[in-house]
Amino acid sequence: GHIEPTEKDHFSKDDEVVGPTIYTVCEQYIKPVTDAAGRMSWALMRHPDGLECDLFITHAWQEGIFEFIDKVLASWPSGTKHAYCCMLANPQNLDISHLIQTPSRSPFAKALHCAKHMLAVPNG
């Protein structure tokens, strides 16, 4: 698929440093692909049996996807194999409000509890 600039995200198609926001990538790429595959998360679409999380990644959706990827790869803890990142781990086409009503039992809390490492990716 193609990711195009929007009124909310005026990224340049020539920009290979910051890129479109995660919000735009999710709306224009992740959601359509996972919707066509059955509305599951990207992670479950790629790994139907799931993977044990050993890295929890927190980030802002306003950051550019290329910048996000560069920062994650530069900070990836040695020996870590699998990460939980909400844009990929949660089903973006579904209403997950019932899953986050009790924060301590939310997908975020469960992944954070399993993770040996946490990475907070800064913007800018």
CSV table of N, CA, C and O in Angstrom, one decimal:
chain,number,residue,atom,x,y,z
A,1,GLY,N,0.8,-1.2,0.0
A,1,GLY,CA,0.0,0.0,0.0
A,1,GLY,C,0.8,1.3,0.0
A,1,GLY,O,2.0,1.2,0.3
A,2,HIS,N,0.2,2.3,-0.3
A,2,HIS,CA,0.9,3.6,-0.3
A,2,HIS,C,0.4,4.4,0.9
A,2,HIS,O,-0.8,4.4,1.2
A,3,ILE,N,1.3,5.2,1.5
A,3,ILE,CA,0.9,6.1,2.6
A,3,ILE,C,1.1,7.5,2.1
A,3,ILE,O,2.2,7.9,1.6
A,4,GLU,N,0.0,8.2,2.1
A,4,GLU,CA,-0.1,9.6,1.6
A,4,GLU,C,-0.2,10.6,2.7
A,4,GLU,O,-0.8,10.3,3.7
A,5,PRO,N,0.4,11.8,2.4
A,5,PRO,CA,0.2,12.9,3.4
A,5,PRO,C,-1.3,13.2,3.6
A,5,PRO,O,-2.1,13.0,2.7
A,6,THR,N,-1.6,13.7,4.8
A,6,THR,CA,-3.0,14.1,5.1
A,6,THR,C,-3.1,15.5,5.6
A,6,THR,O,-2.0,16.1,5.8
A,7,GLU,N,-4.2,16.0,5.9
A,7,GLU,CA,-4.4,17.3,6.5
A,7,GLU,C,-3.7,17.3,7.9
A,7,GLU,O,-3.2,18.4,8.3
A,8,LYS,N,-3.7,16.2,8.6
A,8,LYS,CA,-3.1,16.1,9.9
A,8,LYS,C,-1.6,15.8,9.9
A,8,LYS,O,-0.9,15.9,10.9
A,9,ASP,N,-1.2,15.2,8.8
A,9,ASP,CA,0.2,14.8,8.7
A,9,ASP,C,0.8,15.2,7.3
A,9,ASP,O,0.6,14.5,6.3
A,10,HIS,N,1.5,16.3,7.3
A,10,HIS,CA,2.0,16.8,6.0
A,10,HIS,C,3.5,16.4,5.7
A,10,HIS,O,4.3,17.1,5.2
A,11,PHE,N,3.7,15.1,6.0
A,11,PHE,CA,5.1,14.6,5.8
A,11,PHE,C,5.5,14.7,4.3
A,11,PHE,O,4.6,14.7,3.4
A,12,SER,N,6.8,14.8,4.1
A,12,SER,CA,7.3,14.8,2.7
A,12,SER,C,7.6,13.4,2.3
A,12,SER,O,8.2,12.6,3.0
A,13,LYS,N,7.2,13.0,1.1
A,13,LYS,CA,7.5,11.7,0.6
A,13,LYS,C,9.0,11.5,0.4
A,13,LYS,O,9.4,10.4,0.2
A,14,ASP,N,9.7,12.6,0.3
A,14,ASP,CA,11.2,12.5,0.1
A,14,ASP,C,11.9,12.3,1.4
A,14,ASP,O,13.1,12.1,1.5
A,15,ASP,N,11.2,12.5,2.6
A,15,ASP,CA,11.8,12.4,3.9
A,15,ASP,C,12.1,11.0,4.3
A,15,ASP,O,11.1,10.2,4.4
A,16,GLU,N,13.3,10.6,4.4
A,16,GLU,CA,13.7,9.3,4.9
A,16,GLU,C,14.2,9.3,6.3
A,16,GLU,O,14.8,8.2,6.7
A,17,VAL,N,14.1,10.4,7.0
A,17,VAL,CA,14.6,10.5,8.4
A,17,VAL,C,13.5,10.4,9.4
A,17,VAL,O,13.5,9.6,10.3
A,18,VAL,N,12.4,11.2,9.2
A,18,VAL,CA,11.3,11.2,10.2
A,18,VAL,C,10.1,10.3,9.7
A,18,VAL,O,9.7,9.4,10.4
A,19,GLY,N,9.6,10.6,8.5
A,19,GLY,CA,8.6,9.9,7.9
A,19,GLY,C,7.2,10.2,8.4
A,19,GLY,O,7.0,11.1,9.2
A,20,PRO,N,6.2,9.5,7.9
A,20,PRO,CA,4.8,9.8,8.3
A,20,PRO,C,4.6,9.4,9.8
A,20,PRO,O,5.4,8.5,10.3
A,21,THR,N,3.6,10.0,10.5
A,21,THR,CA,3.4,9.6,11.9
A,21,THR,C,2.9,8.2,12.0
A,21,THR,O,2.4,7.6,11.1
A,22,ILE,N,3.1,7.7,13.2
A,22,ILE,CA,2.6,6.3,13.5
A,22,ILE,C,1.1,6.3,13.3
A,22,ILE,O,0.5,5.3,12.8
A,23,TYR,N,0.4,7.4,13.7
A,23,TYR,CA,-1.0,7.4,13.4
A,23,TYR,C,-1.4,7.2,12.0
A,23,TYR,O,-2.2,6.4,11.6
A,24,THR,N,-0.7,7.9,11.1
A,24,THR,CA,-0.9,7.8,9.6
A,24,THR,C,-0.6,6.4,9.1
A,24,THR,O,-1.3,5.8,8.3
A,25,VAL,N,0.5,5.8,9.6
A,25,VAL,CA,0.9,4.5,9.2
A,25,VAL,C,-0.2,3.5,9.6
A,25,VAL,O,-0.5,2.6,8.9
A,26,CYS,N,-0.6,3.7,10.8
A,26,CYS,CA,-1.7,2.8,11.3
A,26,CYS,C,-3.0,2.9,10.5
A,26,CYS,O,-3.5,1.9,10.1
A,27,GLU,N,-3.4,4.1,10.3
A,27,GLU,CA,-4.6,4.3,9.5
A,27,GLU,C,-4.6,3.9,8.1
A,27,GLU,O,-5.5,3.2,7.5
A,28,GLN,N,-3.4,4.1,7.4
A,28,GLN,CA,-3.3,3.9,6.0
A,28,GLN,C,-2.7,2.5,5.6
A,28,GLN,O,-2.8,2.1,4.5
A,29,TYR,N,-2.0,1.9,6.6
A,29,TYR,CA,-1.4,0.6,6.3
A,29,TYR,C,-1.8,-0.5,7.2
A,29,TYR,O,-2.3,-1.5,6.8
A,30,ILE,N,-1.5,-0.3,8.5
A,30,ILE,CA,-1.8,-1.4,9.4
A,30,ILE,C,-3.2,-1.8,9.5
A,30,ILE,O,-3.6,-3.0,9.4
A,31,LYS,N,-4.1,-0.8,9.6
A,31,LYS,CA,-5.6,-1.1,9.7
A,31,LYS,C,-6.1,-1.8,8.4
A,31,LYS,O,-6.8,-2.8,8.5
A,32,PRO,N,-5.8,-1.3,7.2
A,32,PRO,CA,-6.3,-2.0,6.0
A,32,PRO,C,-5.8,-3.4,5.9
A,32,PRO,O,-6.5,-4.3,5.5
A,33,VAL,N,-4.5,-3.6,6.1
A,33,VAL,CA,-3.9,-5.0,6.0
A,33,VAL,C,-4.5,-5.9,7.0
A,33,VAL,O,-4.9,-7.0,6.6
A,34,THR,N,-4.6,-5.5,8.3
A,34,THR,CA,-5.1,-6.4,9.3
A,34,THR,C,-6.6,-6.6,9.1
A,34,THR,O,-7.1,-7.7,9.5
A,35,ASP,N,-7.3,-5.6,8.6
A,35,ASP,CA,-8.8,-5.8,8.4
A,35,ASP,C,-9.0,-6.9,7.3
A,35,ASP,O,-9.8,-7.7,7.5
A,36,ALA,N,-8.2,-6.8,6.3
A,36,ALA,CA,-8.4,-7.8,5.2
A,36,ALA,C,-8.0,-9.2,5.7
A,36,ALA,O,-8.5,-10.2,5.2
A,37,ALA,N,-7.1,-9.3,6.7
A,37,ALA,CA,-6.6,-10.6,7.2
A,37,ALA,C,-7.5,-11.1,8.3
A,37,ALA,O,-7.2,-12.2,8.8
A,38,GLY,N,-8.5,-10.4,8.7
A,38,GLY,CA,-9.4,-10.9,9.7
A,38,GLY,C,-9.6,-10.1,11.0
A,38,GLY,O,-10.2,-10.5,12.0
A,39,ARG,N,-9.0,-8.9,11.0
A,39,ARG,CA,-9.2,-7.9,12.0
A,39,ARG,C,-8.4,-8.2,13.3
A,39,ARG,O,-8.7,-7.6,14.3
A,40,MET,N,-7.4,-9.0,13.2
A,40,MET,CA,-6.5,-9.3,14.4
A,40,MET,C,-5.4,-8.2,14.4
A,40,MET,O,-5.3,-7.4,13.5
A,41,SER,N,-4.6,-8.3,15.4
A,41,SER,CA,-3.4,-7.4,15.5
A,41,SER,C,-2.4,-7.8,14.4
A,41,SER,O,-2.4,-8.9,13.9
A,42,TRP,N,-1.5,-6.8,14.1
A,42,TRP,CA,-0.4,-7.1,13.2
A,42,TRP,C,0.4,-8.3,13.7
A,42,TRP,O,0.8,-9.2,13.0
A,43,ALA,N,0.7,-8.2,15.0
A,43,ALA,CA,1.5,-9.2,15.7
A,43,ALA,C,0.9,-10.6,15.5
A,43,ALA,O,1.6,-11.6,15.2
A,44,LEU,N,-0.4,-10.8,15.8
A,44,LEU,CA,-1.0,-12.1,15.7
A,44,LEU,C,-1.2,-12.5,14.2
A,44,LEU,O,-1.2,-13.7,13.9
A,45,MET,N,-1.3,-11.5,13.3
A,45,MET,CA,-1.3,-11.9,11.9
A,45,MET,C,0.0,-12.5,11.5
A,45,MET,O,0.0,-13.5,10.7
A,46,ARG,N,1.1,-12.0,12.0
A,46,ARG,CA,2.4,-12.5,11.6
A,46,ARG,C,2.8,-13.7,12.4
A,46,ARG,O,3.6,-14.5,12.0
A,47,HIS,N,2.3,-13.8,13.7
A,47,HIS,CA,2.7,-14.9,14.6
A,47,HIS,C,1.4,-15.4,15.3
A,47,HIS,O,1.2,-15.0,16.5
A,48,PRO,N,0.6,-16.2,14.6
A,48,PRO,CA,-0.7,-16.6,15.2
A,48,PRO,C,-0.6,-17.3,16.6
A,48,PRO,O,-1.6,-17.2,17.3
A,49,ASP,N,0.5,-17.9,16.9
A,49,ASP,CA,0.6,-18.6,18.2
A,49,ASP,C,1.2,-17.6,19.3
A,49,ASP,O,1.3,-18.0,20.4
A,50,GLY,N,1.5,-16.4,18.9
A,50,GLY,CA,2.0,-15.4,19.8
A,50,GLY,C,3.5,-15.6,20.1
A,50,GLY,O,4.1,-16.6,19.7
A,51,LEU,N,4.1,-14.6,20.7
A,51,LEU,CA,5.5,-14.7,21.1
A,51,LEU,C,5.6,-14.1,22.5
A,51,LEU,O,4.9,-13.2,22.9
A,52,GLU,N,6.5,-14.6,23.3
A,52,GLU,CA,6.7,-14.1,24.6
A,52,GLU,C,7.4,-12.7,24.6
A,52,GLU,O,8.4,-12.6,23.9
A,53,CYS,N,6.8,-11.8,25.3
A,53,CYS,CA,7.3,-10.4,25.3
A,53,CYS,C,8.5,-10.3,26.2
A,53,CYS,O,8.4,-10.6,27.4
A,54,ASP,N,9.6,-9.8,25.7
A,54,ASP,CA,10.7,-9.5,26.7
A,54,ASP,C,11.2,-8.0,26.6
A,54,ASP,O,12.0,-7.6,27.3
A,55,LEU,N,10.5,-7.2,25.7
A,55,LEU,CA,10.7,-5.8,25.7
A,55,LEU,C,9.4,-5.1,25.5
A,55,LEU,O,8.6,-5.4,24.6
A,56,PHE,N,9.1,-4.2,26.4
A,56,PHE,CA,7.9,-3.3,26.3
A,56,PHE,C,8.3,-2.0,25.7
A,56,PHE,O,9.2,-1.3,26.3
A,57,ILE,N,7.7,-1.6,24.6
A,57,ILE,CA,8.0,-0.3,24.0
A,57,ILE,C,6.9,0.7,24.2
A,57,ILE,O,5.7,0.3,23.8
A,58,THR,N,7.1,1.8,24.7
A,58,THR,CA,6.1,2.9,24.8
A,58,THR,C,6.6,4.1,23.9
A,58,THR,O,7.8,4.3,23.8
A,59,HIS,N,5.6,4.7,23.3
A,59,HIS,CA,6.0,5.8,22.3
A,59,HIS,C,4.8,6.7,22.2
A,59,HIS,O,3.7,6.4,22.7
A,60,ALA,N,4.9,7.8,21.4
A,60,ALA,CA,3.9,8.7,21.0
A,60,ALA,C,3.5,8.4,19.6
A,60,ALA,O,4.3,8.1,18.8
A,61,TRP,N,2.2,8.5,19.3
A,61,TRP,CA,1.7,8.2,18.0
A,61,TRP,C,2.0,9.4,17.0
A,61,TRP,O,1.9,9.2,15.8
A,62,GLN,N,2.4,10.5,17.5
A,62,GLN,CA,2.7,11.7,16.6
A,62,GLN,C,4.1,11.6,16.0
A,62,GLN,O,4.5,12.4,15.2
A,63,GLU,N,5.0,10.7,16.5
A,63,GLU,CA,6.3,10.6,16.0
A,63,GLU,C,6.4,10.0,14.6
A,63,GLU,O,5.4,9.3,14.2
A,64,GLY,N,7.4,10.3,13.9
A,64,GLY,CA,7.6,9.7,12.5
A,64,GLY,C,8.0,8.2,12.6
A,64,GLY,O,8.8,7.9,13.5
A,65,ILE,N,7.5,7.4,11.7
A,65,ILE,CA,7.8,6.0,11.8
A,65,ILE,C,9.3,5.7,11.6
A,65,ILE,O,9.8,4.8,12.2
A,66,PHE,N,9.9,6.4,10.7
A,66,PHE,CA,11.3,6.1,10.4
A,66,PHE,C,12.2,6.5,11.6
A,66,PHE,O,13.1,5.7,12.0
A,67,GLU,N,11.9,7.6,12.2
A,67,GLU,CA,12.5,8.1,13.4
A,67,GLU,C,12.3,7.0,14.5
A,67,GLU,O,13.3,6.7,15.3
A,68,PHE,N,11.1,6.6,14.7
A,68,PHE,CA,10.8,5.5,15.7
A,68,PHE,C,11.6,4.3,15.5
A,68,PHE,O,12.2,3.8,16.4
A,69,ILE,N,11.6,3.8,14.3
A,69,ILE,CA,12.4,2.5,14.0
A,69,ILE,C,13.9,2.7,14.3
A,69,ILE,O,14.5,1.9,14.9
A,70,ASP,N,14.4,3.8,13.8
A,70,ASP,CA,15.9,4.1,14.1
A,70,ASP,C,16.2,4.1,15.6
A,70,ASP,O,17.2,3.5,16.0
A,71,LYS,N,15.3,4.8,16.4
A,71,LYS,CA,15.5,4.9,17.8
A,71,LYS,C,15.4,3.5,18.5
A,71,LYS,O,16.2,3.1,19.4
A,72,VAL,N,14.4,2.7,18.1
A,72,VAL,CA,14.2,1.4,18.6
A,72,VAL,C,15.4,0.5,18.3
A,72,VAL,O,16.0,-0.2,19.2
A,73,LEU,N,15.8,0.5,17.1
A,73,LEU,CA,17.0,-0.4,16.7
A,73,LEU,C,18.3,0.1,17.4
A,73,LEU,O,19.0,-0.8,17.8
A,74,ALA,N,18.5,1.4,17.6
A,74,ALA,CA,19.7,1.9,18.2
A,74,ALA,C,19.7,1.6,19.7
A,74,ALA,O,20.7,1.5,20.3
A,75,SER,N,18.5,1.4,20.3
A,75,SER,CA,18.4,1.1,21.7
A,75,SER,C,18.0,-0.3,22.1
A,75,SER,O,17.8,-0.5,23.3
A,76,TRP,N,17.9,-1.2,21.2
A,76,TRP,CA,17.4,-2.5,21.4
A,76,TRP,C,18.4,-3.2,22.4
A,76,TRP,O,19.6,-3.3,22.1
A,77,PRO,N,17.8,-3.7,23.5
A,77,PRO,CA,18.7,-4.4,24.5
A,77,PRO,C,19.3,-5.7,24.0
A,77,PRO,O,18.6,-6.5,23.3
A,78,SER,N,20.5,-5.9,24.3
A,78,SER,CA,21.2,-7.1,23.8
A,78,SER,C,20.5,-8.4,24.3
A,78,SER,O,20.1,-8.4,25.5
A,79,GLY,N,20.3,-9.3,23.5
A,79,GLY,CA,19.7,-10.6,23.9
A,79,GLY,C,18.2,-10.6,23.8
A,79,GLY,O,17.5,-11.6,24.0
A,80,THR,N,17.6,-9.4,23.6
A,80,THR,CA,16.1,-9.3,23.5
A,80,THR,C,15.7,-9.8,22.2
A,80,THR,O,16.3,-9.5,21.2
A,81,LYS,N,14.5,-10.6,22.2
A,81,LYS,CA,14.0,-11.1,20.9
A,81,LYS,C,12.7,-10.5,20.5
A,81,LYS,O,12.5,-10.3,19.3
A,82,HIS,N,11.7,-10.4,21.4
A,82,HIS,CA,10.4,-10.0,21.0
A,82,HIS,C,9.9,-8.8,21.8
A,82,HIS,O,10.1,-8.7,23.0
A,83,ALA,N,9.3,-7.9,21.1
A,83,ALA,CA,8.8,-6.7,21.7
A,83,ALA,C,7.3,-6.5,21.7
A,83,ALA,O,6.6,-7.0,20.7
A,84,TYR,N,6.7,-5.9,22.7
A,84,TYR,CA,5.3,-5.5,22.6
A,84,TYR,C,5.3,-4.0,22.3
A,84,TYR,O,5.9,-3.2,23.0
A,85,CYS,N,4.6,-3.6,21.2
A,85,CYS,CA,4.4,-2.3,20.9
A,85,CYS,C,2.9,-2.1,20.5
A,85,CYS,O,2.5,-2.9,19.6
A,86,CYS,N,2.2,-1.3,21.1
A,86,CYS,CA,0.7,-1.2,21.0
A,86,CYS,C,0.3,-1.1,19.6
A,86,CYS,O,-0.7,-1.8,19.2
A,87,MET,N,0.9,-0.4,18.7
A,87,MET,CA,0.4,-0.2,17.4
A,87,MET,C,0.4,-1.5,16.6
A,87,MET,O,-0.4,-1.7,15.7
A,88,LEU,N,1.3,-2.5,17.0
A,88,LEU,CA,1.4,-3.8,16.4
A,88,LEU,C,0.7,-4.9,17.2
A,88,LEU,O,0.2,-5.8,16.6
A,89,ALA,N,0.7,-4.8,18.5
A,89,ALA,CA,0.3,-5.8,19.4
A,89,ALA,C,-1.2,-5.8,19.6
A,89,ALA,O,-1.9,-6.8,19.8
A,90,ASN,N,-1.9,-4.6,19.5
A,90,ASN,CA,-3.3,-4.5,19.8
A,90,ASN,C,-4.0,-4.5,18.4
A,90,ASN,O,-3.5,-3.9,17.5
A,91,PRO,N,-5.2,-5.1,18.4
A,91,PRO,CA,-6.0,-5.1,17.1
A,91,PRO,C,-6.5,-3.7,16.9
A,91,PRO,O,-7.5,-3.2,17.6
A,92,GLN,N,-6.0,-3.0,15.9
A,92,GLN,CA,-6.3,-1.6,15.7
A,92,GLN,C,-7.7,-1.4,15.1
A,92,GLN,O,-8.3,-0.3,15.1
A,93,ASN,N,-8.3,-2.4,14.5
A,93,ASN,CA,-9.7,-2.3,13.9
A,93,ASN,C,-10.8,-2.6,14.9
A,93,ASN,O,-11.9,-2.5,14.6
A,94,LEU,N,-10.4,-3.0,16.1
A,94,LEU,CA,-11.4,-3.4,17.1
A,94,LEU,C,-11.5,-2.4,18.2
A,94,LEU,O,-10.5,-1.7,18.5
A,95,ASP,N,-12.6,-2.3,18.9
A,95,ASP,CA,-12.8,-1.5,20.1
A,95,ASP,C,-12.2,-2.3,21.3
A,95,ASP,O,-12.8,-3.3,21.6
A,96,ILE,N,-11.1,-1.9,21.8
A,96,ILE,CA,-10.5,-2.6,22.9
A,96,ILE,C,-10.8,-2.0,24.3
A,96,ILE,O,-10.2,-2.3,25.3
A,97,SER,N,-11.8,-1.1,24.3
A,97,SER,CA,-12.1,-0.4,25.6
A,97,SER,C,-12.4,-1.4,26.7
A,97,SER,O,-12.0,-1.1,27.9
A,98,HIS,N,-13.0,-2.5,26.4
A,98,HIS,CA,-13.3,-3.5,27.5
A,98,HIS,C,-12.0,-4.1,28.0
A,98,HIS,O,-12.0,-4.6,29.2
A,99,LEU,N,-11.0,-4.2,27.2
A,99,LEU,CA,-9.7,-4.7,27.6
A,99,LEU,C,-8.9,-3.8,28.5
A,99,LEU,O,-8.0,-4.3,29.2
A,100,ILE,N,-9.2,-2.5,28.5
A,100,ILE,CA,-8.4,-1.6,29.3
A,100,ILE,C,-9.2,-0.9,30.4
A,100,ILE,O,-8.8,0.0,31.0
A,101,GLN,N,-10.4,-1.4,30.6
A,101,GLN,CA,-11.3,-0.9,31.7
A,101,GLN,C,-10.6,-1.0,33.1
A,101,GLN,O,-10.7,-0.2,33.9
A,102,THR,N,-9.9,-2.2,33.3
A,102,THR,CA,-9.1,-2.4,34.5
A,102,THR,C,-7.7,-2.3,34.1
A,102,THR,O,-7.1,-3.3,33.6
A,103,PRO,N,-7.0,-1.2,34.3
A,103,PRO,CA,-5.6,-1.1,33.8
A,103,PRO,C,-4.7,-2.2,34.2
A,103,PRO,O,-3.8,-2.6,33.5
A,104,SER,N,-4.8,-2.7,35.4
A,104,SER,CA,-3.9,-3.7,35.9
A,104,SER,C,-4.1,-5.1,35.2
A,104,SER,O,-3.2,-5.9,35.2
A,105,ARG,N,-5.2,-5.2,34.4
A,105,ARG,CA,-5.4,-6.5,33.7
A,105,ARG,C,-5.4,-6.2,32.2
A,105,ARG,O,-5.8,-7.0,31.4
A,106,SER,N,-5.0,-5.0,31.8
A,106,SER,CA,-5.0,-4.6,30.4
A,106,SER,C,-3.8,-5.3,29.6
A,106,SER,O,-2.9,-5.8,30.2
A,107,PRO,N,-3.9,-5.4,28.3
A,107,PRO,CA,-2.8,-5.9,27.5
A,107,PRO,C,-1.5,-5.2,27.8
A,107,PRO,O,-0.4,-5.9,27.8
A,108,PHE,N,-1.6,-3.9,28.0
A,108,PHE,CA,-0.3,-3.2,28.3
A,108,PHE,C,0.3,-3.7,29.6
A,108,PHE,O,1.5,-3.9,29.7
A,109,ALA,N,-0.5,-3.8,30.7
A,109,ALA,CA,0.0,-4.3,32.0
A,109,ALA,C,0.5,-5.7,31.9
A,109,ALA,O,1.6,-6.0,32.5
A,110,LYS,N,-0.2,-6.6,31.2
A,110,LYS,CA,0.3,-7.9,31.0
A,110,LYS,C,1.6,-8.0,30.3
A,110,LYS,O,2.5,-8.7,30.7
A,111,ALA,N,1.8,-7.2,29.3
A,111,ALA,CA,3.0,-7.2,28.5
A,111,ALA,C,4.2,-6.6,29.4
A,111,ALA,O,5.3,-7.1,29.4
A,112,LEU,N,3.8,-5.5,30.1
A,112,LEU,CA,4.8,-4.9,30.9
A,112,LEU,C,5.3,-5.8,32.0
A,112,LEU,O,6.5,-5.9,32.4
A,113,HIS,N,4.4,-6.6,32.5
A,113,HIS,CA,4.7,-7.6,33.6
A,113,HIS,C,5.7,-8.7,33.1
A,113,HIS,O,6.6,-9.1,33.8
A,114,CYS,N,5.5,-9.1,31.9
A,114,CYS,CA,6.3,-10.2,31.3
A,114,CYS,C,7.7,-9.6,30.8
A,114,CYS,O,8.7,-10.4,30.7
A,115,ALA,N,7.7,-8.4,30.4
A,115,ALA,CA,9.0,-7.8,29.8
A,115,ALA,C,10.1,-7.7,30.8
A,115,ALA,O,9.9,-7.3,31.9
A,116,LYS,N,11.3,-8.1,30.3
A,116,LYS,CA,12.5,-7.9,31.1
A,116,LYS,C,13.0,-6.5,31.0
A,116,LYS,O,13.8,-6.0,31.8
A,117,HIS,N,12.7,-5.8,29.8
A,117,HIS,CA,13.2,-4.5,29.5
A,117,HIS,C,12.0,-3.6,29.1
A,117,HIS,O,11.0,-4.1,28.6
A,118,MET,N,12.2,-2.3,29.3
A,118,MET,CA,11.2,-1.3,28.8
A,118,MET,C,12.0,-0.2,28.1
A,118,MET,O,13.0,0.2,28.5
A,119,LEU,N,11.4,0.2,27.0
A,119,LEU,CA,12.0,1.2,26.2
A,119,LEU,C,11.0,2.3,25.9
A,119,LEU,O,9.9,2.1,25.4
A,120,ALA,N,11.3,3.5,26.4
A,120,ALA,CA,10.5,4.7,26.2
A,120,ALA,C,11.1,5.5,25.0
A,120,ALA,O,12.2,6.0,25.1
A,121,VAL,N,10.4,5.5,23.9
A,121,VAL,CA,11.0,6.2,22.7
A,121,VAL,C,10.6,7.6,22.7
A,121,VAL,O,9.4,7.9,22.6
A,122,PRO,N,11.5,8.6,22.8
A,122,PRO,CA,11.2,10.0,22.8
A,122,PRO,C,10.9,10.5,21.4
A,122,PRO,O,11.4,10.0,20.4
A,123,ASN,N,10.1,11.6,21.3
A,123,ASN,CA,9.9,12.3,20.1
A,123,ASN,C,11.0,13.2,19.8
A,123,ASN,O,11.6,13.7,20.7
A,124,GLY,N,11.2,13.5,18.5
A,124,GLY,CA,12.0,14.6,18.1
A,124,GLY,C,13.5,14.4,18.2
A,124,GLY,O,14.1,13.6,18.6
